[in-house]
Structure formats: C-alpha cells, structure tokens
C-alpha cells in the first residue's frame, strides 16, 4: 500500500491509488451510483499506457477504488491506449465511446464503442466493429481527432469529436447515428479562431469537448491542446440546425491547473463537472512520490441570463467537513489558533480600496505562502503561487482575472488540500492551482484586510477515499 499520507498527497480530492492520473472519463450516475473513470497509467507516475481507472461514490464526495475498468487490447485497434471518452445510457445499456489508439506512434486515434452489463460497470465489452469511425472527414485537414461528447435528440445519437481545422482553429466535428455503430459526418458544431489572443487563446485544436444543455440553454466546454497556456474555455449561445452560434465565452477555471474537465447530468438534473488538476512540479518529483494528478471537487454548472457559465462547488462537498476551527485573528491577520493543510475557508469581505483575501499554506516567516486576493482598485482576482514553495522543482505562477462583483462584498471559498488549492469566488468563478510547500510549518493561515472581514469560517476536512487509510 502506498503512503497516501505523504506531504503533497491531497486527502479530500481524488488521486490515483498509485501512479499516473489525468482526464476524468465516463462520468455518469448509473443505477444511483456515481462513477468516475479516469485516464490512468498503471505502470508509472508519468503519462503513458492509457487505461481507464475507476472509482465509485454514493454521495459524489466519498469514493471507493475499483479495479481498472478498461485496458488496451494487445494487437487491437486500441493497443497503444484507451484515451478519453464518455459514458451514456443507450436504451438501458451502459455504453462508452472512447478514443482507441492503435500504434506506438500514438496514431491513428479513432472512436471506439463498448458496453457493460455489470451493475457496477467494472467490465466492458468492446464492439467487434471498432473503430466505429475509420477516418476523419474527407477533405478536411484536421489537427487532432479525438475525445467525444455524445447526446441524443429525437431518438438520434449525436457525437462531437475534438479536432482543429488547419489554418482556422479548434473545432468539434459533429456526427450522427441511430445505432452508435454507423456514423454520418454532418459539419463542425462550431469553429474557433486560432489567431485569437484576447481575452485568452483557444488554440489550434480542441480536446475533450463537452456539449450540454442546462435549462434550455446550450454550452460547450473544450480544452485547448496547444502548450502555452493550456486553457479550458466555454462558449454559450444559440444552438440551431445542429450548430452552436456563440454569444458569450470565457474560461472555465482561470488558474494554471485544471484541464480536460467533463460534465454530466445527474439524477437530480444537475450538470456536474469534474476536472483534472495537473501537477505543477517536475517529472522527477512525481516519480519520486509515485503518484501524479488529482481530480477537482465536483462543481455544479449553471448558465446565467447573460450567457455566463458559472461553476459553484457541489453542496455535497460540505459532507467532507469535520470540526470548525477558531477564527481568532491577530493584528497582522494571522490566525492564532487555526492551522491546517486540509481545510475549507469561507471568507466574506466588504469592499473598499485595498486588497482583501487570504494567505494559506503559509510558514510563520512567510518564506512559503500562497496568496488568494481580490484587488478592488484593478478589479482583479489574484491567485499567486510564486512563493508557495522553496523547492525549485515546484512551478509557481501568478494568475490574474478581471472580475467586477455585483454587490458591496466578495466571498472567497478556498479549499486547501495539501498540494491542491481550489478557489471559488462568489460561488461563481473558479481558480485552481497546485502548491508544494517544503516546510512543516507551512500550514499557517492569515487574513488580508482584517478590518474588512464580514465573516470567516474554517473547517477541517475529511478523506475522500476513507478505505485507503485502512
Ligand atoms: N488526454 C487524453 C486524450 C486527451 C488528453 C489522453 C487531454 O484523450 O485529448 O490521455 O488531457
């Protein structure tokens, strides 16, 4: 059993039992149980040998490991990897579409179909006709061709595949089918602009597309595969004749870590999203610790009247709360009776003309500290991890995001979980990062703007995978 209590290993965020984890896959609530599959390398702590790892939950926040659910077949059309995909209900049968990769050079990457008759979805039967789409559409020069979003309209299945059109930008190529085996190419759902630089880039190709409707409004999330930066964006707008005409756009998470999220509609009709929180440290450090990657907490997506996609922490995250901690604060803002590296902090500030916020994972001398603050003069949210660690193998960044609060206050909800920092602002906007403090006293907390704090609450948090703790 690996040491799941190492210094950087999150406690209440899902991590792999050992080795590598990336994208969430096949998110579904099946016969009441939530399923989280994920990209997993069972043989090492770096990316490769993609399998689907598997965890289940009854309440969305306490998880149980199950054995690997999907593995490449030697000599098969997915011999080099089972890349990302989605799960859905086809006439009562649990079904997945995923990208199977055939050769060692990681090509070709093609859609693969599989079904499960196991109530807990532990085993999958791959369709003998895989891949179910042999080639990208003729006449299109595509940059990538992988990852899937699937939905049904009037008894017809629609599948969007992540792609990019050379010389134009990222796209989602739209297909339809009545049997999930024979697919007819229609057209791009929407095409991005690779030359766009402001307010953010969307790049040349889109991975992990996720198209959905919430209360009759349509949205698309996609991950830009260009290296700098790895943005995850949303578009909302009018969905007409099977095309998305965007009227609003933004970033799903403004921090440097969240990537390749996926969302699904649960039994309560909520659109629930989970994303991969990438490591922000060297490969050597990941190999030394023997694991890599974490999942975000579940977030609930909504689309506001102006088309803005909002994400709020799922209410179930409160089930992870343990004892509250005292909030006594000294004159310089230091919390004198509370420390912690697996905590939730909710702080509401009255806005004036100076920054308000929190220091977390802070040493007593502030040599290590992570800063979350709002600057009302520039109207920017700031997540600053540049001083989070004295370790040169940890990569810090400063993220700034323009934000204009609607009222006189701002509420910062900060989930601190060892190396994970997830921030929600007014339960609408998210910024996530990873931090790797080295010192034992890097569990201090401080308030920035003590004279403007309207309320403050802190909880210790429990384990997401209690069985792993024995
Ligand atoms: N990760 C998967 C791909 C996807 C990428 C492979 C995004 O399917 O495009 O592990 O992180």
Coordinates of C-alpha atoms and ligand atoms in Angstrom, one line a residue:
X1 CA 0.0 0.0 0.0
X2 CA 1.5 3.4 -1.0
X3 CA 1.9 6.0 1.7
X4 CA -1.2 8.1 0.9
X5 CA -0.3 10.5 3.6
X6 CA 2.7 11.9 2.0
X7 CA 3.2 15.7 2.3
X8 CA 1.7 16.6 -1.1
X9 CA -1.0 13.9 -1.5
X10 CA -4.5 15.5 -1.2
X11 CA -6.8 14.0 1.3
X12 CA -10.2 15.0 0.2
X13 CA -9.6 15.2 -3.6
X14 CA -9.5 12.0 -5.5
X15 CA -6.0 10.9 -6.5
X16 CA -4.9 7.6 -8.1
X17 CA -4.2 4.7 -5.8
X18 CA -0.6 4.9 -7.2
X19 CA 1.0 6.1 -10.5
X20 CA -0.5 8.5 -13.0
X21 CA -4.0 10.0 -13.4
X22 CA -5.2 12.5 -16.0
X23 CA -8.6 13.3 -17.5
X24 CA -11.9 12.3 -15.9
X25 CA -13.7 9.9 -18.2
X26 CA -17.1 8.3 -18.5
X27 CA -18.7 10.4 -15.7
X28 CA -22.2 9.0 -15.1
X29 CA -24.7 8.3 -12.3
X30 CA -25.6 4.7 -13.1
X31 CA -28.3 3.0 -11.0
X32 CA -27.8 5.6 -8.4
X33 CA -24.0 5.2 -8.1
X34 CA -21.7 7.9 -9.3
X35 CA -18.8 6.6 -11.5
X36 CA -15.5 8.4 -12.0
X37 CA -13.3 6.7 -14.6
X38 CA -10.0 8.4 -15.4
X39 CA -7.0 8.2 -17.6
X40 CA -4.5 6.1 -15.8
X41 CA -1.1 4.7 -16.3
X42 CA -0.9 1.6 -14.1
X43 CA 2.9 1.2 -14.8
X44 CA 4.3 4.6 -13.7
X45 CA 3.8 8.0 -12.3
X46 CA 4.2 9.7 -15.8
X47 CA 1.8 9.8 -18.7
X48 CA 1.6 6.7 -20.9
X49 CA -0.1 3.3 -21.3
X50 CA -3.5 4.8 -21.1
X51 CA -6.1 2.7 -19.2
X52 CA -9.3 3.7 -17.5
X53 CA -9.0 3.7 -13.7
X54 CA -12.3 3.6 -11.8
X55 CA -13.8 4.9 -8.6
X56 CA -17.4 5.0 -7.4
X57 CA -19.3 7.0 -4.9
X58 CA -22.8 7.1 -3.4
X59 CA -22.6 10.8 -2.4
X60 CA -20.3 12.4 -5.0
X61 CA -17.6 13.1 -2.5
X62 CA -16.6 9.9 -0.7
X63 CA -15.1 7.4 -3.2
X64 CA -14.1 3.8 -3.3
X65 CA -11.4 2.4 -5.7
X66 CA -12.4 -0.3 -8.1
X67 CA -10.1 -2.3 -10.4
X68 CA -9.0 -0.8 -13.7
X69 CA -12.1 -0.8 -16.0
X70 CA -10.7 -0.6 -19.5
X71 CA -7.4 -1.7 -20.9
X72 CA -5.7 -1.7 -24.3
X73 CA -6.0 -5.0 -26.2
X74 CA -2.7 -6.4 -27.5
X75 CA -2.8 -6.3 -31.3
X76 CA -6.1 -4.5 -31.2
X77 CA -7.1 -1.1 -32.6
X78 CA -6.6 0.4 -29.1
X79 CA -3.4 -1.5 -28.4
X80 CA -1.5 1.8 -27.7
X81 CA -4.0 3.3 -25.4
X82 CA -7.6 3.8 -24.3
X83 CA -7.8 7.6 -24.4
X84 CA -10.6 9.8 -23.1
X85 CA -14.3 9.2 -23.6
X86 CA -17.8 9.5 -22.3
X87 CA -20.5 7.2 -20.8
X88 CA -24.2 7.3 -21.5
X89 CA -27.4 5.2 -21.4
X90 CA -28.3 3.6 -24.7
X91 CA -31.8 2.1 -24.2
X92 CA -30.9 0.9 -20.7
X93 CA -27.4 -0.3 -21.7
X94 CA -24.3 1.4 -20.2
X95 CA -22.3 2.5 -23.2
X96 CA -19.0 4.3 -23.7
X97 CA -17.4 6.0 -26.7
X98 CA -13.6 6.5 -26.2
X99 CA -10.6 7.1 -28.4
X100 CA -8.7 4.0 -29.1
X101 CA -5.1 4.4 -30.2
X102 CA -3.5 1.7 -32.3
X103 CA 0.2 2.2 -32.8
X104 CA 3.2 3.1 -30.7
X105 CA 3.5 6.4 -32.5
X106 CA 0.1 7.2 -31.0
X107 CA -1.7 7.1 -34.3
X108 CA -4.3 6.5 -35.5
X109 CA -6.7 7.8 -32.8
X110 CA -10.3 6.6 -33.6
X111 CA -13.7 6.4 -31.8
X112 CA -14.3 3.1 -30.1
X113 CA -17.6 1.7 -28.7
X114 CA -18.0 -0.6 -25.7
X115 CA -20.9 -1.7 -23.4
X116 CA -21.2 -3.0 -19.9
X117 CA -23.8 -5.3 -18.4
X118 CA -22.2 -5.2 -14.9
X119 CA -24.3 -3.1 -12.5
X120 CA -21.1 -1.5 -11.2
X121 CA -19.6 -1.0 -14.7
X122 CA -16.4 -2.9 -13.8
X123 CA -16.1 -4.7 -17.1
X124 CA -16.7 -3.6 -20.7
X125 CA -17.2 -5.5 -23.9
X126 CA -15.6 -3.7 -26.9
X127 CA -17.6 -3.7 -30.1
X128 CA -16.2 -6.0 -32.7
X129 CA -16.6 -3.3 -35.4
X130 CA -14.2 -0.9 -33.7
X131 CA -13.1 1.7 -34.6
X132 CA -16.6 2.9 -35.4
X133 CA -15.3 5.8 -37.5
X134 CA -12.4 4.8 -39.7
X135 CA -11.1 8.2 -40.8
X136 CA -11.6 11.9 -40.1
X137 CA -14.0 13.6 -42.7
X138 CA -12.6 13.5 -46.2
X139 CA -11.5 16.9 -47.5
X140 CA -10.7 18.3 -44.1
X141 CA -7.1 18.8 -42.9
X142 CA -7.6 18.2 -39.2
X143 CA -5.1 19.0 -36.5
X144 CA -6.3 16.4 -34.0
X145 CA -9.2 13.9 -34.0
X146 CA -10.0 12.6 -30.5
X147 CA -12.3 12.7 -27.4
X148 CA -16.0 12.6 -27.5
X149 CA -19.2 14.4 -26.5
X150 CA -22.4 12.5 -27.0
X151 CA -26.1 13.3 -26.8
X152 CA -29.5 12.2 -28.1
X153 CA -32.1 14.3 -30.0
X154 CA -35.4 12.8 -31.1
X155 CA -34.0 9.2 -30.9
X156 CA -30.9 10.1 -33.0
X157 CA -27.4 10.0 -31.4
X158 CA -25.0 12.9 -32.0
X159 CA -21.3 12.7 -31.4
X160 CA -18.9 15.6 -31.3
X161 CA -15.2 14.8 -31.7
X162 CA -12.4 17.1 -30.6
X163 CA -10.5 18.5 -33.5
X164 CA -9.0 21.5 -35.2
X165 CA -9.1 22.7 -38.8
X166 CA -5.6 23.6 -40.1
X167 CA -5.4 27.3 -40.7
X168 CA -8.6 28.1 -38.9
X169 CA -8.8 26.9 -35.3
X170 CA -10.1 24.3 -32.9
X171 CA -13.4 22.7 -33.6
X172 CA -15.8 19.9 -32.7
X173 CA -16.7 17.7 -35.6
X174 CA -20.3 16.6 -35.5
X175 CA -21.6 13.1 -36.5
X176 CA -25.0 11.4 -36.1
X177 CA -26.1 7.8 -35.8
X178 CA -29.1 5.7 -35.0
X179 CA -27.2 2.6 -33.8
X180 CA -23.9 4.1 -32.5
X181 CA -22.0 1.9 -35.0
X182 CA -22.6 3.7 -38.3
X183 CA -21.8 7.4 -38.1
X184 CA -22.6 10.1 -40.7
X185 CA -20.5 13.2 -40.7
X186 CA -22.5 16.4 -40.6
X187 CA -20.3 19.5 -40.1
X188 CA -18.4 21.3 -37.4
X189 CA -20.5 22.2 -34.4
X190 CA -18.5 25.4 -34.1
X191 CA -15.1 26.6 -35.3
X192 CA -12.7 28.7 -33.2
X193 CA -10.2 31.3 -34.2
X194 CA -6.6 30.1 -33.7
X195 CA -5.4 33.7 -34.0
X196 CA -7.4 34.9 -31.1
X197 CA -5.2 36.1 -28.3
X198 CA -7.5 38.2 -26.2
X199 CA -9.0 37.8 -23.7
X200 CA -7.5 34.3 -23.9
X201 CA -6.3 31.9 -26.6
X202 CA -8.4 28.9 -27.7
X203 CA -5.6 27.4 -29.8
X204 CA -5.4 25.3 -32.9
X205 CA -7.1 22.2 -31.7
X206 CA -9.7 21.3 -29.0
X207 CA -9.5 18.3 -26.8
X208 CA -12.2 16.8 -24.5
X209 CA -15.2 18.7 -26.0
X210 CA -18.3 18.7 -23.7
X211 CA -21.6 20.0 -25.2
X212 CA -24.6 20.3 -22.9
X213 CA -27.9 22.0 -22.3
X214 CA -28.8 23.4 -18.9
X215 CA -32.4 24.6 -18.5
X216 CA -32.7 25.0 -22.3
X217 CA -29.5 27.0 -22.7
X218 CA -26.6 25.4 -24.6
X219 CA -22.9 25.4 -23.7
X220 CA -19.7 23.9 -24.9
X221 CA -16.5 23.3 -22.9
X222 CA -13.2 22.4 -24.6
X223 CA -9.6 22.2 -23.7
X224 CA -7.0 23.9 -26.0
X225 CA -4.2 21.4 -26.6
X226 CA -1.6 24.0 -27.5
X227 CA 1.0 24.0 -24.8
X228 CA 1.0 27.7 -23.8
X229 CA -1.2 28.1 -22.0
X230 CA -3.4 25.0 -21.5
X231 CA -6.7 26.9 -21.4
X232 CA -10.1 25.4 -20.8
X233 CA -12.8 27.6 -22.3
X234 CA -16.6 27.7 -22.5
X235 CA -18.9 29.1 -25.2
X236 CA -22.7 29.5 -24.8
X237 CA -25.1 30.7 -27.4
X238 CA -27.8 29.6 -29.8
X239 CA -28.0 26.0 -31.0
X240 CA -29.7 26.0 -34.4
X241 CA -29.6 23.3 -37.1
X242 CA -27.0 21.4 -35.1
X243 CA -24.6 24.3 -35.0
X244 CA -23.6 26.4 -31.9
X245 CA -23.6 30.1 -32.6
X246 CA -21.7 31.5 -29.6
X247 CA -22.9 34.7 -27.9
X248 CA -20.7 34.5 -24.8
X249 CA -17.3 33.0 -23.9
X250 CA -14.9 32.7 -21.0
X251 CA -12.5 30.5 -19.1
X252 CA -13.9 27.5 -17.1
X253 CA -11.1 27.9 -14.5
X254 CA -8.7 30.8 -14.5
X255 CA -6.0 29.0 -12.6
X256 CA -3.0 27.1 -14.1
X257 CA -4.0 23.6 -13.2
X258 CA -7.5 22.5 -14.2
X259 CA -7.6 20.7 -17.6
X260 CA -9.8 18.3 -19.6
X261 CA -12.9 18.6 -17.4
X262 CA -16.0 16.6 -18.2
X263 CA -19.6 17.2 -17.1
X264 CA -22.7 15.0 -16.9
X265 CA -26.3 15.4 -15.9
X266 CA -27.1 13.5 -12.7
X267 CA -30.3 12.0 -11.4
X268 CA -31.2 15.4 -9.8
X269 CA -30.9 17.1 -13.3
X270 CA -27.8 19.0 -12.3
X271 CA -24.9 19.5 -14.6
X272 CA -21.9 18.2 -12.5
X273 CA -18.4 18.9 -13.7
X274 CA -15.1 17.4 -12.5
X275 CA -11.7 18.3 -14.0
X276 CA -8.1 17.0 -13.8
X277 CA -5.9 19.2 -11.6
X278 CA -2.5 18.8 -13.3
X279 CA 0.7 18.7 -11.3
X280 CA 2.8 21.8 -11.3
X281 CA 6.1 20.2 -10.4
X282 CA 8.9 18.3 -12.2
X283 CA 8.6 14.8 -13.6
X284 CA 11.3 13.7 -11.2
X285 CA 9.3 14.9 -8.2
X286 CA 6.2 13.0 -9.4
X287 CA 8.2 9.8 -10.0
X288 CA 9.8 10.1 -6.6
X289 CA 6.4 10.3 -4.9
X290 CA 5.0 7.5 -7.0
X291 CA 1.7 9.2 -8.0
X292 CA 0.5 12.1 -10.1
X293 CA -2.7 14.0 -10.7
X294 CA -5.8 14.8 -8.7
X295 CA -9.5 15.4 -9.5
X296 CA -11.2 18.7 -8.7
X297 CA -14.1 18.7 -6.3
X298 CA -17.4 18.3 -8.1
X299 CA -18.8 21.6 -9.4
X300 CA -22.3 22.5 -10.5
X301 CA -22.5 24.3 -13.8
X302 CA -25.2 26.9 -14.5
X303 CA -25.8 29.3 -17.3
X304 CA -26.8 32.9 -16.3
X305 CA -29.2 35.1 -18.1
X306 CA -26.3 36.9 -19.9
X307 CA -24.9 33.5 -21.0
X308 CA -22.1 33.4 -18.5
X309 CA -21.2 29.8 -17.5
X310 CA -20.8 29.7 -13.7
X311 CA -19.4 27.0 -11.6
X312 CA -20.2 26.5 -7.9
X313 CA -18.9 23.8 -5.6
X314 CA -21.5 21.0 -5.3
X315 CA -23.3 21.2 -2.0
X316 CA -22.2 17.6 -1.3
X317 CA -18.7 19.0 -0.7
X318 CA -20.0 20.1 2.7
X319 CA -20.2 16.4 3.7
X320 CA -16.4 16.4 3.8
X321 CA -16.4 19.0 6.6
X322 CA -15.2 18.0 10.1
X323 CA -14.7 20.3 13.1
X324 CA -14.7 24.0 12.7
X325 CA -11.5 25.9 13.7
X326 CA -11.4 29.0 15.8
X327 CA -11.0 32.2 13.8
X328 CA -9.2 34.4 16.3
X329 CA -7.0 36.8 14.3
X330 CA -4.0 38.8 15.4
X331 CA -3.5 42.4 14.3
X332 CA -1.4 41.4 11.3
X333 CA -4.1 39.0 10.2
X334 CA -2.5 35.7 11.3
X335 CA -5.0 33.1 12.6
X336 CA -3.6 32.4 16.0
X337 CA -5.5 29.3 16.8
X338 CA -6.1 27.7 13.5
X339 CA -3.7 26.0 11.1
X340 CA -4.2 23.3 8.5
X341 CA -3.3 21.8 5.2
X342 CA -6.6 20.0 4.6
X343 CA -9.2 22.7 5.3
X344 CA -12.0 24.8 3.8
X345 CA -12.1 28.5 4.4
X346 CA -15.1 30.7 3.6
X347 CA -14.4 34.5 4.0
X348 CA -16.7 37.4 3.1
X349 CA -15.2 40.8 2.8
X350 CA -16.7 44.3 2.5
X351 CA -15.1 46.0 -0.4
X352 CA -13.1 49.2 -0.1
X353 CA -10.0 50.4 -1.8
X354 CA -7.3 47.9 -0.8
X355 CA -6.8 44.2 -1.4
X356 CA -8.7 41.6 0.6
X357 CA -8.0 37.9 0.7
X358 CA -6.2 35.0 2.4
X359 CA -2.8 33.6 2.8
X360 CA -2.8 29.8 3.1
X361 CA -0.1 27.2 3.3
X362 CA 2.0 30.0 4.9
X363 CA 5.1 29.5 7.1
X364 CA 5.4 31.6 10.1
X365 CA 8.1 33.7 8.5
X366 CA 6.1 33.8 5.2
X367 CA 9.0 32.2 3.3
X368 CA 6.4 29.9 1.8
X369 CA 2.9 31.3 1.2
X370 CA 0.0 31.0 -1.3
X371 CA -2.0 34.2 -1.8
X372 CA -5.6 34.5 -2.8
X373 CA -6.8 38.0 -3.0
X374 CA -9.1 40.5 -4.7
X375 CA -7.8 43.9 -5.7
X376 CA -10.7 46.4 -5.9
X377 CA -8.5 49.1 -7.5
X378 CA -7.7 46.9 -10.5
X379 CA -10.8 44.8 -10.2
X380 CA -8.7 41.6 -10.4
X381 CA -8.7 38.3 -8.7
X382 CA -5.2 37.1 -8.0
X383 CA -4.0 33.5 -7.3
X384 CA -0.3 33.8 -6.6
X385 CA 1.7 30.6 -6.1
X386 CA 5.0 32.1 -7.0
X387 CA 6.1 31.9 -3.3
X388 CA 4.3 28.7 -2.4
X389 CA 7.4 26.6 -2.2
X390 CA 11.1 26.8 -1.7
X391 CA 11.5 23.7 -3.8
X392 CA 12.9 24.6 -7.3
X393 CA 11.1 21.6 -8.7
X394 CA 7.7 23.3 -8.0
X395 CA 6.4 25.7 -10.6
X396 CA 4.6 28.8 -9.2
X397 CA 2.6 31.2 -11.3
X398 CA 0.5 34.4 -10.7
X399 CA -2.9 34.3 -12.2
X400 CA -5.0 37.4 -12.6
X401 CA -8.6 37.5 -13.7
X402 CA -10.8 40.6 -14.3
X403 CA -13.9 40.5 -12.0
X404 CA -16.5 43.0 -11.0
X405 CA -18.5 41.9 -8.0
X406 CA -22.2 42.7 -8.3
X407 CA -22.6 43.9 -4.7
X408 CA -20.6 45.5 -1.9
X409 CA -19.0 42.3 -0.7
X410 CA -17.0 39.4 -2.1
X411 CA -16.9 35.9 -0.8
X412 CA -13.8 33.7 -1.2
X413 CA -14.2 30.0 -0.7
X414 CA -10.8 28.4 -0.5
X415 CA -10.3 24.6 -0.5
X416 CA -6.8 23.8 0.7
X417 CA -5.8 20.2 0.4
X418 CA -2.1 19.6 0.7
X419 CA -0.9 20.4 -2.8
X420 CA -4.4 21.4 -4.1
X421 CA -5.8 24.9 -3.9
X422 CA -9.3 25.4 -5.3
X423 CA -10.8 28.9 -5.0
X424 CA -14.4 29.8 -5.7
X425 CA -15.3 33.5 -5.9
X426 CA -18.9 34.3 -5.0
X427 CA -19.6 30.6 -5.8
X428 CA -19.5 31.5 -9.5
X429 CA -15.9 31.6 -10.7
X430 CA -13.1 29.1 -10.1
X431 CA -9.3 29.3 -9.9
X432 CA -7.3 26.2 -9.2
X433 CA -3.6 25.6 -8.6
X434 CA -1.1 23.2 -7.1
X435 CA 1.4 24.1 -4.4
X436 CA 4.3 22.1 -2.9
X437 CA 5.4 23.7 0.3
X438 CA 8.5 22.1 1.9
X439 CA 8.3 23.2 5.5
X440 CA 6.4 21.6 8.3
X441 CA 5.1 24.9 9.5
X442 CA 3.6 25.7 6.0
X443 CA 0.1 25.3 7.4
X444 CA -0.5 28.8 8.6
X445 CA -3.5 30.9 7.6
X446 CA -3.8 34.7 7.5
X447 CA -6.4 37.3 6.5
X448 CA -5.5 40.1 4.2
X449 CA -7.7 43.1 5.1
X450 CA -8.7 42.2 8.7
X451 CA -10.7 45.5 9.0
X452 CA -12.9 44.5 6.1
X453 CA -13.8 40.9 7.0
X454 CA -17.5 40.4 7.4
X455 CA -17.5 36.7 8.2
X456 CA -15.0 33.9 8.4
X457 CA -15.4 30.2 8.9
X458 CA -12.9 27.4 8.7
X459 CA -13.4 23.6 8.7
X460 CA -11.1 20.7 8.9
X461 CA -11.8 18.3 6.0
X462 CA -12.1 14.5 6.0
X463 CA -10.9 11.9 3.5
X464 CA -12.3 11.4 0.0
X465 CA -11.1 7.7 -0.1
X466 CA -11.5 6.6 3.6
X467 CA -10.8 2.9 2.7
X468 CA -7.3 3.8 1.6
X469 CA -6.4 5.0 5.1
X470 CA -7.0 1.4 6.4
Ligands
LIG1 N1 -5.7 13.3 -22.6 C1 -6.1 12.1 -23.3 C2 -6.6 12.5 -24.6 C3 -7.0 13.9 -24.4 C4 -5.9 14.4 -23.5 C5 -5.0 11.1 -23.3 C6 -6.2 15.6 -22.7 O1 -7.7 11.7 -25.0 O2 -7.1 14.6 -25.6 O3 -4.6 10.8 -22.1 O4 -5.5 15.6 -21.5

